[in-house]
Steps between C-alpha positions, in 0.01 A plus 500: 500500500207693354579358158466150647169596659372641171606185314319280753185712487521556122529876537674753278794692652646817350807680636580871502782712644744207513249284685419750775147539363299194399164453334310177553205422276237233446226538243373857543630544855840647582691680775842650565758419767743780579811386681369296791158663506190315384178694427324359806537820704424865436780751443439670840529168684824410320640847572410475868671160524808646330495791747640355823412803709136503385421134545682487833278777637183348355571158649598632843184712520293192413648276769747315280826553687769617261851640531484875565628718217577869475498658153750758374572651158851418384566874474449545875750716682323484835709224655376583850177302454699206365731519802199505736387167353850355539521622859162342576570157350884490528533309174303563180457385142501752216351381173325627187130567546447294185695202372570137584778245540697672774661744255629823658386386845738630766537479876617766745580498871667842527470850353781454247349181356159667488619806308702284259193286430278804441757652263513175303122504470513849353709366212273213398149539646217755504401423858593266782369369830666447835381206708615350830747216454353183645743216555337168420600164357213421268306683233215349299320575177139415419358515148133600498271452201125562501485511884681166530857432611668294229836443670694607809875466518771589748805690376812329633803726485846386393715370784810294576576269791836520670732200508723642772790551261400687183443871457160625385647583157602139441168364626317731258719392211441133574121530534421773247708515183356838401297630793250782475550816703674450836455747782813723505491483879588130487856438617621252238827451691318374807536131592161386632481224757389154395128505409483879552252645250596818314216672310649669194241768427253690719262528203249221439442549126536207260682743270756542779571128520226368730333172407128416530360227723129434446293457816161329492390467861558608858422807709710736285333376181150549642574848632668620180222353288239696693699825510583480128136489399416777748779723365398438138133572571589815693690634198252364245778283351404199287844374394815581692744395768524583869828478693504423872759503777496260793636703790696339788194524726296299247303798371425505126514837323457606139824626348351619172254418223576467128246540222723319250563127544858394424553124505825461301734428792236290675429294187870438439556353847343158432283305258211509749524877533511539122178301471343706779598820316342367180178429689491850654570687178270263310210575734571872473491477119167317511352765731622777268327338202185448705481868597592645160 
């Protein structure tokens, strides 16, 4: 995608580290892109956005309502504090303090599940957070660039509709040839009633099989647009994404903020979304050249 942008803008593109690091140049100006990070934000801001515990606390203390998070080192052996959180909220999410895409994100509703999740974290992560599990149908992502919201989309999770005869396993096979991750709690032998909707994953990540639906108006759009800019300004973020949950009572809360902007799955979902991704990355490239 960046190669196409560089061709259109007549820019030079050099690749390093198998394409993970890129250098874009024009005349005597140049800048690097590392992974999904453009040089539009300082290192501290990017690190804060990558640190879920830090940016959650900053946002909550600045009146941007965000999911609570409690930080622990993965080497922790004091499970009593973790159990106190579980006892308070009854069901919790355990996930890496850094990272994206729903990887190594686990859920627990009892002591055994909690301890198992913490032990798994110790094998793969340096630290983790525990947050209350909020049950909600819709999650949204807003891409913010230069204090403006460039796109807002809803993440629609994979689901099947019952026909009154088929088991969930057959319905999945018919609708999704090779589905992404399915919640292990799903009973694939269950025969849902006609028109009964079965959500296949509690996670809302595109990497976990959800699909994006762009929204351009309405109450939700207006509220998320305003909160996205407020969250970005609070953190000093120029280019990033903000995830939101729409709770059953209609309340909108920030789930997390990301300092890197990943548009691969979004751009692959439709021609329109590919063009929108080109526009967003293209504007980011132009701003990088302007400021370098």
